[in-house]
Amino acid sequence: MKKQLLCGILAVSLAAALLAGCKKEDSKDDDKKDGKKTFTVGFDAEYPPYGYMDDNGDYTGFDLELAEEVCKLKGWSLKKQPIIWDNKDNELNSGSVDCLWNGFTMTKRESKYTWSDPYVDNSQVIVAKTDSGIKELKDLADKTVGVQAASAALDVLQDKEEGQKELADTFKAIQEFADYNTAFAELQAGSVDAIAIDIGVAQYQLNSRGNDKFVILDQHLNAEKYAVGFKKGNTELCKEVNEALHTLKKNGTFDKLAEKYDLADMVCLEE
């Protein structure tokens, strides 16, 4: 009986070890699909025109379509991974995503990530209602300004050295939102007086909501550039993506997508 019990225990232990081995082996293939490398892009699903969900329930946008074209060139399988943008660093550092690609500002973050070459020139601007009386930055005094949490616009308003902290100190308040769709809804409702936002996103929002309802102030908060952000030190993957981007610029695919999303005037990627 003792021998049978011992054999039974050994058999169970062996099975458990084999199962653990299989699971460990399977984990090595987690980044592959149909024999292809899986390239996982972390993005904000409510950040048009760079990344968002369309009317069919599919994730799309300028950056996501660029990522698709990169994967076609490289023979990779693309995984579009929507994330909470405020948690982007945790997602990247944990390996849940391979990069952050979603209208991601590299300006003043150059040392925090490994970056691709910049591909879009961008500015932070103020959007207000057309009939608000807000025409210049100084008109924001004692006003409530909305902004997306963990955004470049928020960074600019909090930057004492080179940003617009002095201007922000004149505001009644800064109201943070999870996404700009919500911010625009609150602007429409009158809960905030203006929004600090990327110009490309602002233009998209105005085009979709009606240019007659809102205005982008002529005075910009700053100028910045977008790039693809990789975990610090991940130079090999960054190099592969960077080379693919330049190929897409050279063969015309990049510019066609920029035209599709009304971003042609903002492109800065060199062939």
PDB file of C-alpha atoms in Angstrom, residues 5-189:
ATOM      1  CA  LEU A   5       0.821   5.502  -2.487  1.00  0.00           C
ATOM      2  CA  LEU A   6       4.408   6.547  -3.178  1.00  0.00           C
ATOM      3  CA  CYS A   7       4.064   5.698  -6.868  1.00  0.00           C
ATOM      4  CA  GLY A   8       0.854   7.689  -6.999  1.00  0.00           C
ATOM      5  CA  ILE A   9       2.514  10.717  -5.428  1.00  0.00           C
ATOM      6  CA  LEU A  10       5.453  10.472  -7.832  1.00  0.00           C
ATOM      7  CA  ALA A  11       3.108  10.202 -10.795  1.00  0.00           C
ATOM      8  CA  VAL A  12       1.176  13.291  -9.722  1.00  0.00           C
ATOM      9  CA  SER A  13       4.418  15.206  -9.127  1.00  0.00           C
ATOM     10  CA  LEU A  14       5.744  14.209 -12.544  1.00  0.00           C
ATOM     11  CA  ALA A  15       2.512  15.278 -14.226  1.00  0.00           C
ATOM     12  CA  ALA A  16       2.604  18.615 -12.420  1.00  0.00           C
ATOM     13  CA  ALA A  17       6.217  19.151 -13.467  1.00  0.00           C
ATOM     14  CA  LEU A  18       5.403  18.347 -17.097  1.00  0.00           C
ATOM     15  CA  LEU A  19       2.412  20.691 -17.001  1.00  0.00           C
ATOM     16  CA  ALA A  20       4.522  23.474 -15.510  1.00  0.00           C
ATOM     17  CA  GLY A  21       7.132  22.856 -18.185  1.00  0.00           C
ATOM     18  CA  CYS A  22       4.503  23.119 -20.892  1.00  0.00           C
ATOM     19  CA  LYS A  23       3.182  26.346 -19.434  1.00  0.00           C
ATOM     20  CA  LYS A  24       6.678  27.741 -19.276  1.00  0.00           C
ATOM     21  CA  GLU A  25       7.302  26.727 -22.867  1.00  0.00           C
ATOM     22  CA  ASP A  26       3.979  28.180 -23.945  1.00  0.00           C
ATOM     23  CA  SER A  27       4.939  31.500 -22.377  1.00  0.00           C
ATOM     24  CA  LYS A  28       7.859  31.719 -24.783  1.00  0.00           C
ATOM     25  CA  ASP A  29       5.389  31.720 -27.655  1.00  0.00           C
ATOM     26  CA  ASP A  30       3.031  34.291 -26.164  1.00  0.00           C
ATOM     27  CA  ASP A  31       4.562  36.936 -28.428  1.00  0.00           C
ATOM     28  CA  LYS A  32       3.918  34.897 -31.577  1.00  0.00           C
ATOM     29  CA  LYS A  33       0.794  34.411 -33.647  1.00  0.00           C
ATOM     30  CA  ASP A  34       0.667  32.044 -36.623  1.00  0.00           C
ATOM     31  CA  GLY A  35       4.447  31.855 -36.450  1.00  0.00           C
ATOM     32  CA  LYS A  36       4.769  35.637 -36.646  1.00  0.00           C
ATOM     33  CA  LYS A  37       6.181  38.010 -34.068  1.00  0.00           C
ATOM     34  CA  THR A  38       3.404  39.887 -32.281  1.00  0.00           C
ATOM     35  CA  PHE A  39       3.971  43.630 -32.078  1.00  0.00           C
ATOM     36  CA  THR A  40       1.806  45.079 -29.298  1.00  0.00           C
ATOM     37  CA  VAL A  41       1.006  48.772 -29.518  1.00  0.00           C
ATOM     38  CA  GLY A  42      -0.313  50.573 -26.436  1.00  0.00           C
ATOM     39  CA  PHE A  43      -2.704  53.393 -27.272  1.00  0.00           C
ATOM     40  CA  ASP A  44      -5.495  55.569 -25.918  1.00  0.00           C
ATOM     41  CA  ALA A  45      -8.733  54.373 -27.534  1.00  0.00           C
ATOM     42  CA  GLU A  46     -10.282  57.828 -27.263  1.00  0.00           C
ATOM     43  CA  TYR A  47      -7.628  59.970 -28.893  1.00  0.00           C
ATOM     44  CA  PRO A  48      -8.726  60.652 -32.468  1.00  0.00           C
ATOM     45  CA  PRO A  49      -7.352  60.997 -35.072  1.00  0.00           C
ATOM     46  CA  TYR A  50      -4.369  59.005 -33.767  1.00  0.00           C
ATOM     47  CA  GLY A  51      -6.174  56.113 -32.058  1.00  0.00           C
ATOM     48  CA  TYR A  52      -9.879  55.520 -31.470  1.00  0.00           C
ATOM     49  CA  MET A  53     -12.815  53.163 -32.027  1.00  0.00           C
ATOM     50  CA  ASP A  54     -14.734  53.746 -35.263  1.00  0.00           C
ATOM     51  CA  ASP A  55     -18.464  53.339 -35.906  1.00  0.00           C
ATOM     52  CA  ASN A  56     -17.968  49.632 -36.640  1.00  0.00           C
ATOM     53  CA  GLY A  57     -16.365  49.021 -33.264  1.00  0.00           C
ATOM     54  CA  ASP A  58     -12.866  48.636 -34.733  1.00  0.00           C
ATOM     55  CA  TYR A  59      -9.763  50.373 -33.432  1.00  0.00           C
ATOM     56  CA  THR A  60      -8.260  52.661 -36.033  1.00  0.00           C
ATOM     57  CA  GLY A  61      -6.528  56.012 -36.474  1.00  0.00           C
ATOM     58  CA  PHE A  62      -3.457  57.510 -38.073  1.00  0.00           C
ATOM     59  CA  ASP A  63      -0.968  55.911 -35.679  1.00  0.00           C
ATOM     60  CA  LEU A  64      -2.682  52.520 -35.684  1.00  0.00           C
ATOM     61  CA  GLU A  65      -2.784  52.427 -39.476  1.00  0.00           C
ATOM     62  CA  LEU A  66       0.903  53.349 -39.526  1.00  0.00           C
ATOM     63  CA  ALA A  67       1.566  50.488 -37.114  1.00  0.00           C
ATOM     64  CA  GLU A  68      -0.369  48.132 -39.414  1.00  0.00           C
ATOM     65  CA  GLU A  69       1.788  49.166 -42.363  1.00  0.00           C
ATOM     66  CA  VAL A  70       4.965  48.687 -40.321  1.00  0.00           C
ATOM     67  CA  CYS A  71       3.827  45.176 -39.436  1.00  0.00           C
ATOM     68  CA  LYS A  72       3.134  44.380 -43.083  1.00  0.00           C
ATOM     69  CA  LEU A  73       6.670  45.386 -43.979  1.00  0.00           C
ATOM     70  CA  LYS A  74       8.205  43.425 -41.112  1.00  0.00           C
ATOM     71  CA  GLY A  75       5.979  40.349 -41.380  1.00  0.00           C
ATOM     72  CA  TRP A  76       4.689  40.895 -37.845  1.00  0.00           C
ATOM     73  CA  SER A  77       1.236  40.424 -36.363  1.00  0.00           C
ATOM     74  CA  LEU A  78      -0.159  43.634 -34.877  1.00  0.00           C
ATOM     75  CA  LYS A  79      -1.936  43.618 -31.528  1.00  0.00           C
ATOM     76  CA  LYS A  80      -3.770  46.863 -30.770  1.00  0.00           C
ATOM     77  CA  GLN A  81      -3.818  47.193 -26.998  1.00  0.00           C
ATOM     78  CA  PRO A  82      -6.010  49.992 -25.615  1.00  0.00           C
ATOM     79  CA  ILE A  83      -4.680  51.258 -22.291  1.00  0.00           C
ATOM     80  CA  ILE A  84      -5.508  53.838 -19.666  1.00  0.00           C
ATOM     81  CA  TRP A  85      -3.091  56.554 -20.722  1.00  0.00           C
ATOM     82  CA  ASP A  86      -2.348  57.532 -17.152  1.00  0.00           C
ATOM     83  CA  ASN A  87      -0.942  53.994 -16.649  1.00  0.00           C
ATOM     84  CA  LYS A  88       1.168  54.003 -19.810  1.00  0.00           C
ATOM     85  CA  ASP A  89       4.536  53.707 -18.050  1.00  0.00           C
ATOM     86  CA  ASN A  90       3.425  50.662 -16.055  1.00  0.00           C
ATOM     87  CA  GLU A  91       2.138  49.005 -19.236  1.00  0.00           C
ATOM     88  CA  LEU A  92       5.415  49.656 -21.035  1.00  0.00           C
ATOM     89  CA  ASN A  93       7.786  48.726 -18.219  1.00  0.00           C
ATOM     90  CA  SER A  94       5.891  45.528 -17.408  1.00  0.00           C
ATOM     91  CA  GLY A  95       6.147  44.350 -21.016  1.00  0.00           C
ATOM     92  CA  SER A  96       2.374  44.382 -21.559  1.00  0.00           C
ATOM     93  CA  VAL A  97       2.991  46.551 -24.624  1.00  0.00           C
ATOM     94  CA  ASP A  98       6.029  46.901 -26.884  1.00  0.00           C
ATOM     95  CA  CYS A  99       5.640  50.618 -27.406  1.00  0.00           C
ATOM     96  CA  LEU A 100       3.449  53.653 -26.808  1.00  0.00           C
ATOM     97  CA  TRP A 101       2.195  54.887 -30.155  1.00  0.00           C
ATOM     98  CA  ASN A 102      -0.650  57.356 -29.981  1.00  0.00           C
ATOM     99  CA  GLY A 103       0.148  61.004 -30.573  1.00  0.00           C
ATOM    100  CA  PHE A 104       2.874  60.608 -27.946  1.00  0.00           C
ATOM    101  CA  THR A 105       4.905  63.739 -27.243  1.00  0.00           C
ATOM    102  CA  MET A 106       8.675  63.261 -27.072  1.00  0.00           C
ATOM    103  CA  THR A 107       9.462  66.935 -26.390  1.00  0.00           C
ATOM    104  CA  LYS A 108      10.883  67.291 -22.858  1.00  0.00           C
ATOM    105  CA  ARG A 109      10.634  63.520 -22.421  1.00  0.00           C
ATOM    106  CA  GLU A 110      13.661  62.698 -24.555  1.00  0.00           C
ATOM    107  CA  SER A 111      15.588  60.987 -21.747  1.00  0.00           C
ATOM    108  CA  LYS A 112      12.684  58.979 -20.330  1.00  0.00           C
ATOM    109  CA  TYR A 113      12.102  56.618 -23.272  1.00  0.00           C
ATOM    110  CA  THR A 114      13.875  55.279 -26.328  1.00  0.00           C
ATOM    111  CA  TRP A 115      12.289  57.163 -29.222  1.00  0.00           C
ATOM    112  CA  SER A 116      11.765  56.696 -32.906  1.00  0.00           C
ATOM    113  CA  ASP A 117      12.473  59.662 -35.143  1.00  0.00           C
ATOM    114  CA  PRO A 118       9.775  62.329 -34.726  1.00  0.00           C
ATOM    115  CA  TYR A 119       7.136  62.098 -37.435  1.00  0.00           C
ATOM    116  CA  VAL A 120       4.587  64.842 -36.650  1.00  0.00           C
ATOM    117  CA  ASP A 121       5.054  68.461 -35.595  1.00  0.00           C
ATOM    118  CA  ASN A 122       2.445  69.374 -33.037  1.00  0.00           C
ATOM    119  CA  SER A 123       1.448  72.247 -30.822  1.00  0.00           C
ATOM    120  CA  GLN A 124      -0.595  72.583 -27.663  1.00  0.00           C
ATOM    121  CA  VAL A 125      -3.503  74.974 -28.192  1.00  0.00           C
ATOM    122  CA  ILE A 126      -6.578  76.316 -26.464  1.00  0.00           C
ATOM    123  CA  VAL A 127     -10.094  75.571 -27.728  1.00  0.00           C
ATOM    124  CA  ALA A 128     -13.078  77.602 -26.584  1.00  0.00           C
ATOM    125  CA  LYS A 129     -16.661  78.133 -27.671  1.00  0.00           C
ATOM    126  CA  THR A 130     -16.980  80.566 -30.552  1.00  0.00           C
ATOM    127  CA  ASP A 131     -19.223  82.866 -28.519  1.00  0.00           C
ATOM    128  CA  SER A 132     -17.214  82.618 -25.266  1.00  0.00           C
ATOM    129  CA  GLY A 133     -15.368  85.905 -25.676  1.00  0.00           C
ATOM    130  CA  ILE A 134     -12.059  84.071 -25.226  1.00  0.00           C
ATOM    131  CA  LYS A 135      -9.800  85.328 -28.027  1.00  0.00           C
ATOM    132  CA  GLU A 136      -6.336  85.375 -26.462  1.00  0.00           C
ATOM    133  CA  LEU A 137      -4.486  83.450 -23.768  1.00  0.00           C
ATOM    134  CA  LYS A 138      -4.881  86.352 -21.340  1.00  0.00           C
ATOM    135  CA  ASP A 139      -8.664  85.926 -21.591  1.00  0.00           C
ATOM    136  CA  LEU A 140      -8.329  82.628 -19.691  1.00  0.00           C
ATOM    137  CA  ALA A 141      -7.843  84.465 -16.391  1.00  0.00           C
ATOM    138  CA  ASP A 142     -10.379  83.249 -13.812  1.00  0.00           C
ATOM    139  CA  LYS A 143     -11.584  80.573 -16.243  1.00  0.00           C
ATOM    140  CA  THR A 144     -11.795  76.791 -15.760  1.00  0.00           C
ATOM    141  CA  VAL A 145      -9.665  74.974 -18.330  1.00  0.00           C
ATOM    142  CA  GLY A 146     -10.142  71.294 -19.128  1.00  0.00           C
ATOM    143  CA  VAL A 147      -7.294  68.951 -20.037  1.00  0.00           C
ATOM    144  CA  GLN A 148      -6.717  65.223 -20.370  1.00  0.00           C
ATOM    145  CA  ALA A 149      -5.000  63.609 -17.380  1.00  0.00           C
ATOM    146  CA  ALA A 150      -1.317  62.726 -17.932  1.00  0.00           C
ATOM    147  CA  SER A 151      -1.312  64.630 -21.236  1.00  0.00           C
ATOM    148  CA  ALA A 152       1.362  66.844 -22.771  1.00  0.00           C
ATOM    149  CA  ALA A 153      -1.018  69.790 -22.433  1.00  0.00           C
ATOM    150  CA  LEU A 154      -1.192  69.259 -18.677  1.00  0.00           C
ATOM    151  CA  ASP A 155       2.615  69.023 -18.540  1.00  0.00           C
ATOM    152  CA  VAL A 156       2.897  72.367 -20.330  1.00  0.00           C
ATOM    153  CA  LEU A 157       0.529  74.048 -17.880  1.00  0.00           C
ATOM    154  CA  GLN A 158       2.482  72.668 -14.924  1.00  0.00           C
ATOM    155  CA  ASP A 159       5.992  73.379 -16.241  1.00  0.00           C
ATOM    156  CA  LYS A 160       7.590  76.247 -14.308  1.00  0.00           C
ATOM    157  CA  GLU A 161      10.718  76.485 -16.442  1.00  0.00           C
ATOM    158  CA  GLU A 162       9.722  76.447 -20.107  1.00  0.00           C
ATOM    159  CA  GLY A 163       5.975  75.880 -19.971  1.00  0.00           C
ATOM    160  CA  GLN A 164       2.910  77.946 -19.192  1.00  0.00           C
ATOM    161  CA  LYS A 165       2.732  77.598 -15.402  1.00  0.00           C
ATOM    162  CA  GLU A 166       2.528  81.380 -15.003  1.00  0.00           C
ATOM    163  CA  LEU A 167      -0.480  81.453 -17.331  1.00  0.00           C
ATOM    164  CA  ALA A 168      -2.106  78.481 -15.577  1.00  0.00           C
ATOM    165  CA  ASP A 169      -1.783  80.256 -12.243  1.00  0.00           C
ATOM    166  CA  THR A 170      -4.264  82.829 -13.531  1.00  0.00           C
ATOM    167  CA  PHE A 171      -6.921  80.144 -14.176  1.00  0.00           C
ATOM    168  CA  LYS A 172      -9.772  79.612 -11.788  1.00  0.00           C
ATOM    169  CA  ALA A 173      -9.048  75.887 -12.014  1.00  0.00           C
ATOM    170  CA  ILE A 174      -7.636  73.120 -14.199  1.00  0.00           C
ATOM    171  CA  GLN A 175     -10.112  70.262 -14.633  1.00  0.00           C
ATOM    172  CA  GLU A 176      -8.632  66.889 -15.639  1.00  0.00           C
ATOM    173  CA  PHE A 177     -10.587  64.382 -17.712  1.00  0.00           C
ATOM    174  CA  ALA A 178      -9.925  60.781 -18.707  1.00  0.00           C
ATOM    175  CA  ASP A 179     -10.262  61.648 -22.408  1.00  0.00           C
ATOM    176  CA  TYR A 180     -10.925  64.589 -24.697  1.00  0.00           C
ATOM    177  CA  ASN A 181     -14.331  63.356 -25.843  1.00  0.00           C
ATOM    178  CA  THR A 182     -15.508  63.889 -22.282  1.00  0.00           C
ATOM    179  CA  ALA A 183     -13.717  67.222 -22.101  1.00  0.00           C
ATOM    180  CA  PHE A 184     -15.522  68.491 -25.211  1.00  0.00           C
ATOM    181  CA  ALA A 185     -18.855  67.334 -23.841  1.00  0.00           C
ATOM    182  CA  GLU A 186     -18.166  69.340 -20.686  1.00  0.00           C
ATOM    183  CA  LEU A 187     -17.076  72.349 -22.743  1.00  0.00           C
ATOM    184  CA  GLN A 188     -20.322  72.144 -24.686  1.00  0.00           C
ATOM    185  CA  ALA A 189     -22.276  71.908 -21.437  1.00  0.00           C
TER     186      ALA A 189
END
